[in-house]
Short mmCIF file of C-alpha atoms in Angstrom, two decimals:
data_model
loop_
_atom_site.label_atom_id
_atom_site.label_comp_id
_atom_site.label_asym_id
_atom_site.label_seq_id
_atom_site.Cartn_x
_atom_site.Cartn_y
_atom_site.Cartn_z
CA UNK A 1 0.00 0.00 0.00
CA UNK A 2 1.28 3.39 -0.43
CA UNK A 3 1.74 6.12 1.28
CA UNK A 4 1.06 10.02 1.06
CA UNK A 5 4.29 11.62 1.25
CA UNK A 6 4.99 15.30 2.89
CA UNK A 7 5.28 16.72 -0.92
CA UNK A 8 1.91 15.18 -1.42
CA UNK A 9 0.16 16.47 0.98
CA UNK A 10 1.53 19.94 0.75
CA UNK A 11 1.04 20.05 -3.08
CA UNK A 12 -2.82 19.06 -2.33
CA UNK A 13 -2.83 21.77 0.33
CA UNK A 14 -1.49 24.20 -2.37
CA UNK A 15 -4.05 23.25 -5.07
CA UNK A 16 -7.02 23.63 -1.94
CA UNK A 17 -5.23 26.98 -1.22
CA UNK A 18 -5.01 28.10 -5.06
CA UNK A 19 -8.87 26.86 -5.74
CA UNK A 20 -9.96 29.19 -2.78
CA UNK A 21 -8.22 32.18 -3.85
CA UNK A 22 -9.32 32.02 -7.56
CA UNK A 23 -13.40 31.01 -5.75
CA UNK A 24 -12.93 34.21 -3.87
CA UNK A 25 -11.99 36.21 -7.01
CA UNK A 26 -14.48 35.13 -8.68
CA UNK A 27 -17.06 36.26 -5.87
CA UNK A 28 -15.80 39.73 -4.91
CA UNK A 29 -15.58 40.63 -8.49
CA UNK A 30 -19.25 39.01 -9.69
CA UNK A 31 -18.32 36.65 -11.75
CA UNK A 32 -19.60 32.65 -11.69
CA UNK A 33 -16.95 31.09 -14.47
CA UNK A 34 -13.36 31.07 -14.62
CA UNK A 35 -13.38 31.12 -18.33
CA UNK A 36 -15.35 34.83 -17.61
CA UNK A 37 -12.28 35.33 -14.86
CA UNK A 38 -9.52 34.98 -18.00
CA UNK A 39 -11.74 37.10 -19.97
CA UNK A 40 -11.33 39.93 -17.23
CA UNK A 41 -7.60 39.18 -17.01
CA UNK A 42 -6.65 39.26 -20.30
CA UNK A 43 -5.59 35.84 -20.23
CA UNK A 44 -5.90 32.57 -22.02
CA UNK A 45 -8.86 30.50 -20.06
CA UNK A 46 -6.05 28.20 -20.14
CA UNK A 47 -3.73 29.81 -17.99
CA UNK A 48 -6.47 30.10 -14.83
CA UNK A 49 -7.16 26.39 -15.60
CA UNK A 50 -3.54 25.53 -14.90
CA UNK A 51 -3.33 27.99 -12.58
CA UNK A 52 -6.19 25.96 -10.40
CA UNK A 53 -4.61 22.96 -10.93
CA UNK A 54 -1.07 23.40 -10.35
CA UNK A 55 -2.30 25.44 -7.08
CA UNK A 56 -0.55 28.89 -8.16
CA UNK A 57 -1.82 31.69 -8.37
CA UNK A 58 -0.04 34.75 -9.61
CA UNK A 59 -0.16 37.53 -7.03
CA UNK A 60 -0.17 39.72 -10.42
CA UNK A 61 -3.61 39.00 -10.92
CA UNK A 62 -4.40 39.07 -7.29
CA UNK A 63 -3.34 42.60 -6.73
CA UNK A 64 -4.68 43.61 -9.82
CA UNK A 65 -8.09 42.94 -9.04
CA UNK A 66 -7.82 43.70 -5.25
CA UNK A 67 -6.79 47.27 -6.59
CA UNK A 68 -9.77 47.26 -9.11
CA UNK A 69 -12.81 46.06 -7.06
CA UNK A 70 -10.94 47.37 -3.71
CA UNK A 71 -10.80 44.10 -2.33
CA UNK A 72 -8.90 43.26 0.94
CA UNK A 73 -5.85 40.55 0.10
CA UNK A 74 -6.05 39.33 3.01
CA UNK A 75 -9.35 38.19 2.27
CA UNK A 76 -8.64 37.04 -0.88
CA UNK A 77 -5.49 35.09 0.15
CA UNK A 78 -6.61 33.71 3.54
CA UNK A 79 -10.33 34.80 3.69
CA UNK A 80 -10.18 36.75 6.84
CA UNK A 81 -12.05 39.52 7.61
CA UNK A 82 -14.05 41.59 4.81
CA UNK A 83 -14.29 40.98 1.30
CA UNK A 84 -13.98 44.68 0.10
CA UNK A 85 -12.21 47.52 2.19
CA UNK A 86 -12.95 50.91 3.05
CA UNK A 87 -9.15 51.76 2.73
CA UNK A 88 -6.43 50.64 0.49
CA UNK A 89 -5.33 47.50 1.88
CA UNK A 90 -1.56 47.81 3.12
CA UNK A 91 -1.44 43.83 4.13
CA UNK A 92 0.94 43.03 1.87
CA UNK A 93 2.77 45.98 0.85
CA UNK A 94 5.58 44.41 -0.27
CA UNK A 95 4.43 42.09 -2.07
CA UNK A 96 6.94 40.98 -4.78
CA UNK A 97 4.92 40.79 -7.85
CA UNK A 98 7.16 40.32 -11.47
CA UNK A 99 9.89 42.66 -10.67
CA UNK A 100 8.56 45.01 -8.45
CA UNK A 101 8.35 45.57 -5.20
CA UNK A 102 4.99 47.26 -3.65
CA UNK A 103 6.00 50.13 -1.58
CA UNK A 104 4.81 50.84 1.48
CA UNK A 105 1.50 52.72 1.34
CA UNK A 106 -0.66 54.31 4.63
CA UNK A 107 -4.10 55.85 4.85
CA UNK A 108 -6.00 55.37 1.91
CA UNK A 109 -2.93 55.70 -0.35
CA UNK A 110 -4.73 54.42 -3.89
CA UNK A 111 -2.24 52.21 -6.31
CA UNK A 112 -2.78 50.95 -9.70
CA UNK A 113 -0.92 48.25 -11.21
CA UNK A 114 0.60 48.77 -14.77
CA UNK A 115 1.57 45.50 -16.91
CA UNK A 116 5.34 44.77 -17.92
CA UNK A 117 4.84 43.45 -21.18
CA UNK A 118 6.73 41.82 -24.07
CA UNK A 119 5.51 43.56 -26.69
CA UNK A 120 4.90 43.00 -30.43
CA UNK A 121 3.05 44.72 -32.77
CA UNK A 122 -0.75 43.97 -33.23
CA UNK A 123 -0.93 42.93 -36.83
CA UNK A 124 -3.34 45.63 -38.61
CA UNK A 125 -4.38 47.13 -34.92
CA UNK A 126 -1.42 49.94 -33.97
CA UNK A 127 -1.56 49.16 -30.63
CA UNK A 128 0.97 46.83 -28.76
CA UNK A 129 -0.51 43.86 -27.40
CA UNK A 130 1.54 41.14 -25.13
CA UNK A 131 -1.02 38.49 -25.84
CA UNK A 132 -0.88 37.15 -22.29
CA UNK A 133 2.77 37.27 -22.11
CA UNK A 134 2.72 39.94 -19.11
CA UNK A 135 6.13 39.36 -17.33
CA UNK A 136 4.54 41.30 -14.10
CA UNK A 137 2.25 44.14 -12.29
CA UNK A 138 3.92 47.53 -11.26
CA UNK A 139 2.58 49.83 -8.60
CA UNK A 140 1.80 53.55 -9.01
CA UNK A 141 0.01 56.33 -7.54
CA UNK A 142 -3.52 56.06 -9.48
CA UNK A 143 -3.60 59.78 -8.84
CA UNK A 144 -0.27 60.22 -10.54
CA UNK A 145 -1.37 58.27 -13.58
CA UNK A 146 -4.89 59.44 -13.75
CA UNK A 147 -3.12 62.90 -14.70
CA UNK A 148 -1.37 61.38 -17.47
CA UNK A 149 -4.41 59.62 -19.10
CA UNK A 150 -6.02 56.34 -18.81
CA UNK A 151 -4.21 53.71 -16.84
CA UNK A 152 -6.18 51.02 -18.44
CA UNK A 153 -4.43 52.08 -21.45
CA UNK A 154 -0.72 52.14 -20.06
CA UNK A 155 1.96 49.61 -20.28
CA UNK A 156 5.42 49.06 -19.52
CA UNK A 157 8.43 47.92 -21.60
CA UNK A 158 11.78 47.46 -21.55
CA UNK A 159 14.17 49.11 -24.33
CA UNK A 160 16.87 47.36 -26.03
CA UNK A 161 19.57 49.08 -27.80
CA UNK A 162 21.38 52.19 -27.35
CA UNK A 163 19.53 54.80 -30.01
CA UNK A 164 18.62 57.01 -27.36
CA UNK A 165 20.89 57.00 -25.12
CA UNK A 166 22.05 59.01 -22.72
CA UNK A 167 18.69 60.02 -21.95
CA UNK A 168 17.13 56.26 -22.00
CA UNK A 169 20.00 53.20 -21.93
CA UNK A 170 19.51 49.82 -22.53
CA UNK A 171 17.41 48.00 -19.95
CA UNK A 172 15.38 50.94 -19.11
CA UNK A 173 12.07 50.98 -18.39
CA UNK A 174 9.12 53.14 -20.16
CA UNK A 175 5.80 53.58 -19.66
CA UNK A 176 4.00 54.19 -22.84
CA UNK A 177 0.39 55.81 -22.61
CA UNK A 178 -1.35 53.89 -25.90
CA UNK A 179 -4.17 56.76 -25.54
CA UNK A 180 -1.81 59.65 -26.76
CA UNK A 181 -0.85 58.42 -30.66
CA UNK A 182 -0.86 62.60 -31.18
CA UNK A 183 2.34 64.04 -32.40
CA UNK A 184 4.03 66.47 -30.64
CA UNK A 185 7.18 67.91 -31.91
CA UNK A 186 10.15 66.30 -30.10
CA UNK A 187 7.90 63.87 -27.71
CA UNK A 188 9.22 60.30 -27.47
CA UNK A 189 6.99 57.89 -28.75
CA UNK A 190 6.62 54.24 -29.42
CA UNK A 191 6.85 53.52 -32.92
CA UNK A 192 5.94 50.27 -35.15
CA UNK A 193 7.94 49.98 -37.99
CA UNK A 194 6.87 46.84 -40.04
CA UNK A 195 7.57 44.16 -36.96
CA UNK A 196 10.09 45.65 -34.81
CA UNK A 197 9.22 48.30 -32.03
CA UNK A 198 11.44 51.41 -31.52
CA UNK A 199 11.47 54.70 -29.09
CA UNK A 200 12.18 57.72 -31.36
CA UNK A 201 11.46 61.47 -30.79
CA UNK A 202 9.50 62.26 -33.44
CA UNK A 203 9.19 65.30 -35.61
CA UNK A 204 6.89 66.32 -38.56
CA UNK A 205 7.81 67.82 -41.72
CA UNK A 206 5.71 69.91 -44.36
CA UNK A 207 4.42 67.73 -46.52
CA UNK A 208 3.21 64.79 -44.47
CA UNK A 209 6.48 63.74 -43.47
CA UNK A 210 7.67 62.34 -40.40
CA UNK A 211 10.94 62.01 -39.05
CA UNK A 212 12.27 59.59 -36.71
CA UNK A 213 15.34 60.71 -34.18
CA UNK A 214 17.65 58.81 -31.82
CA UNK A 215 19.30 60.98 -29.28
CA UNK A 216 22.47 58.89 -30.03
CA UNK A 217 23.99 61.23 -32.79
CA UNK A 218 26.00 57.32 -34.02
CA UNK A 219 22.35 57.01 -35.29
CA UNK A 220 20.66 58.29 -38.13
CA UNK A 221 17.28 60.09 -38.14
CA UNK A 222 15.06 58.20 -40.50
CA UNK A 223 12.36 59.71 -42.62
CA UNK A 224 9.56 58.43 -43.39
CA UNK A 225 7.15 60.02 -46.20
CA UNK A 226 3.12 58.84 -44.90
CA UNK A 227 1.47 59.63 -48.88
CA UNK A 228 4.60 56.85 -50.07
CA UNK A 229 5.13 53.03 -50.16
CA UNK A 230 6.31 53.17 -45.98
CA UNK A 231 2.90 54.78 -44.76
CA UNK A 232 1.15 51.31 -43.62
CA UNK A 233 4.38 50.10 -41.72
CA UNK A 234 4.92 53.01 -39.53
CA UNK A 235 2.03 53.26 -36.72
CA UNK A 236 2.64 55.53 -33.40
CA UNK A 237 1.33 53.23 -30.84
CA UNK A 238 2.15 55.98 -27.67
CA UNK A 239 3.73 58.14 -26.05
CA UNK A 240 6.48 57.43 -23.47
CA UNK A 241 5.47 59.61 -20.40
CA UNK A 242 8.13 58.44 -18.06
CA UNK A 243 11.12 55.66 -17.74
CA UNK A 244 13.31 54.48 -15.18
CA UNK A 245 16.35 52.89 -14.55
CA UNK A 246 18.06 49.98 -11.98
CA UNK A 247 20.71 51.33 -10.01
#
């Protein structure tokens, strides 16, 4: 006959664990099917299926919601206390969700939670899309952002390459505002050019001309003519309102 070992019973304890947090999202946001949970995600129905099963469940989505519906994580982790809270819920402030950290917050310090994404361009939609590929959740002041635009429209993306350096290096982060595809002379912008994604400063010439910049001088500006044969393959997909570094 044999017998349950320690891993066994732990990993059933996990799955248990994981079924009851993903129940309890499901209640304090309204919602009676996980497939309708995915939906609200932006994942694959697939990933909360696996999710249940392998008894993890990404705090990403957790704080997301929880920040959405104001929902207390401590309820939705350990189901103590009230469902949804009168205050931002500092329970787990630092919380290590992707890459970030969740600073600490007090009183009823508000946070959204921005995606990290790895981003490709949306065949024929000018947006970027990270078709459930969302490498984590960072934290900022939803005040902050609200005066920027949108926060449902915002993501986050690391740069590769040195074309605008020194203001933005390589590994850099930017936070691109999808909402603002305006063009204002020498804003930084994200920029899809055929299947590749670039940061340029953009300025506009008579004529319906646009011109691409690096801030690296070893890089030439490219210009791009929107009445000729490039006009489909070039799409402004947002503006870069702020970036960051790792010290």
């Amino acid at each position: 006959m044999k017998t349950a070992s320690s891993a066994d019973i732990a990993l059933s304890a996990e799955e248990i664990a994981s079924a009851q947090v993903l129940d309890r999202l499901l209640q304090g946001t309204g919602l009676r099917r996980d497939s309708q949970l995915a939906e609200l995600l932006g994942v694959s129905p697939q990933a909360v299926s696996q999710a249940r099963r392998k008894g993890r469940v990404p705090d990403g989505w957790v704080l997301r919601l929880a920040s959405r519906f104001n929902l207390s994580t401590d309820w939705i982790y350990f189901g103590r206390g009230e469902a949804y809270s009168a205050e931002a819920d500092t329970a787990h402030a630092g919380t290590v969700f992707g890459e970030a950290r969740l600073p600490g917050t007090a009183g009823n310090l508000e946070m959204a939670f921005v995606p990290l994404v790895s981003a490709r361009l949306a065949a024929g939609m000018g947006s970027l899309e990270s078709g459930g590929e969302v490498e984590g959740y960072f934290a900022f002041r939803q005040e902050w952002l609200c005066r920027k635009g949108d926060p449902e429209r915002m993501v986050l993306m690391k740069v590769f390459g040195d074309s605008m350096e020194p203001d933005i290096r390589h590994g850099d982060m930017v936070l691109v505002n999808q909402a603002q595809t305006a063009i204002f002379g020498h804003a930084i912008y994200a920029v899809g050019v055929n299947e590749e994604i670039y940061i340029k400063q953009i300025e506009t010439l008579p004529g319906g001309r646009l011109v691409l910049r690096s801030l690296n001088r070893n890089y030439a500006p490219i210009e791009v003519d929107l009445r000729g044969d490039l006009a489909d393959s070039v799409r402004i997909l947002g503006r870069v309102i702020w970036w960051c570094r790792e010290a």
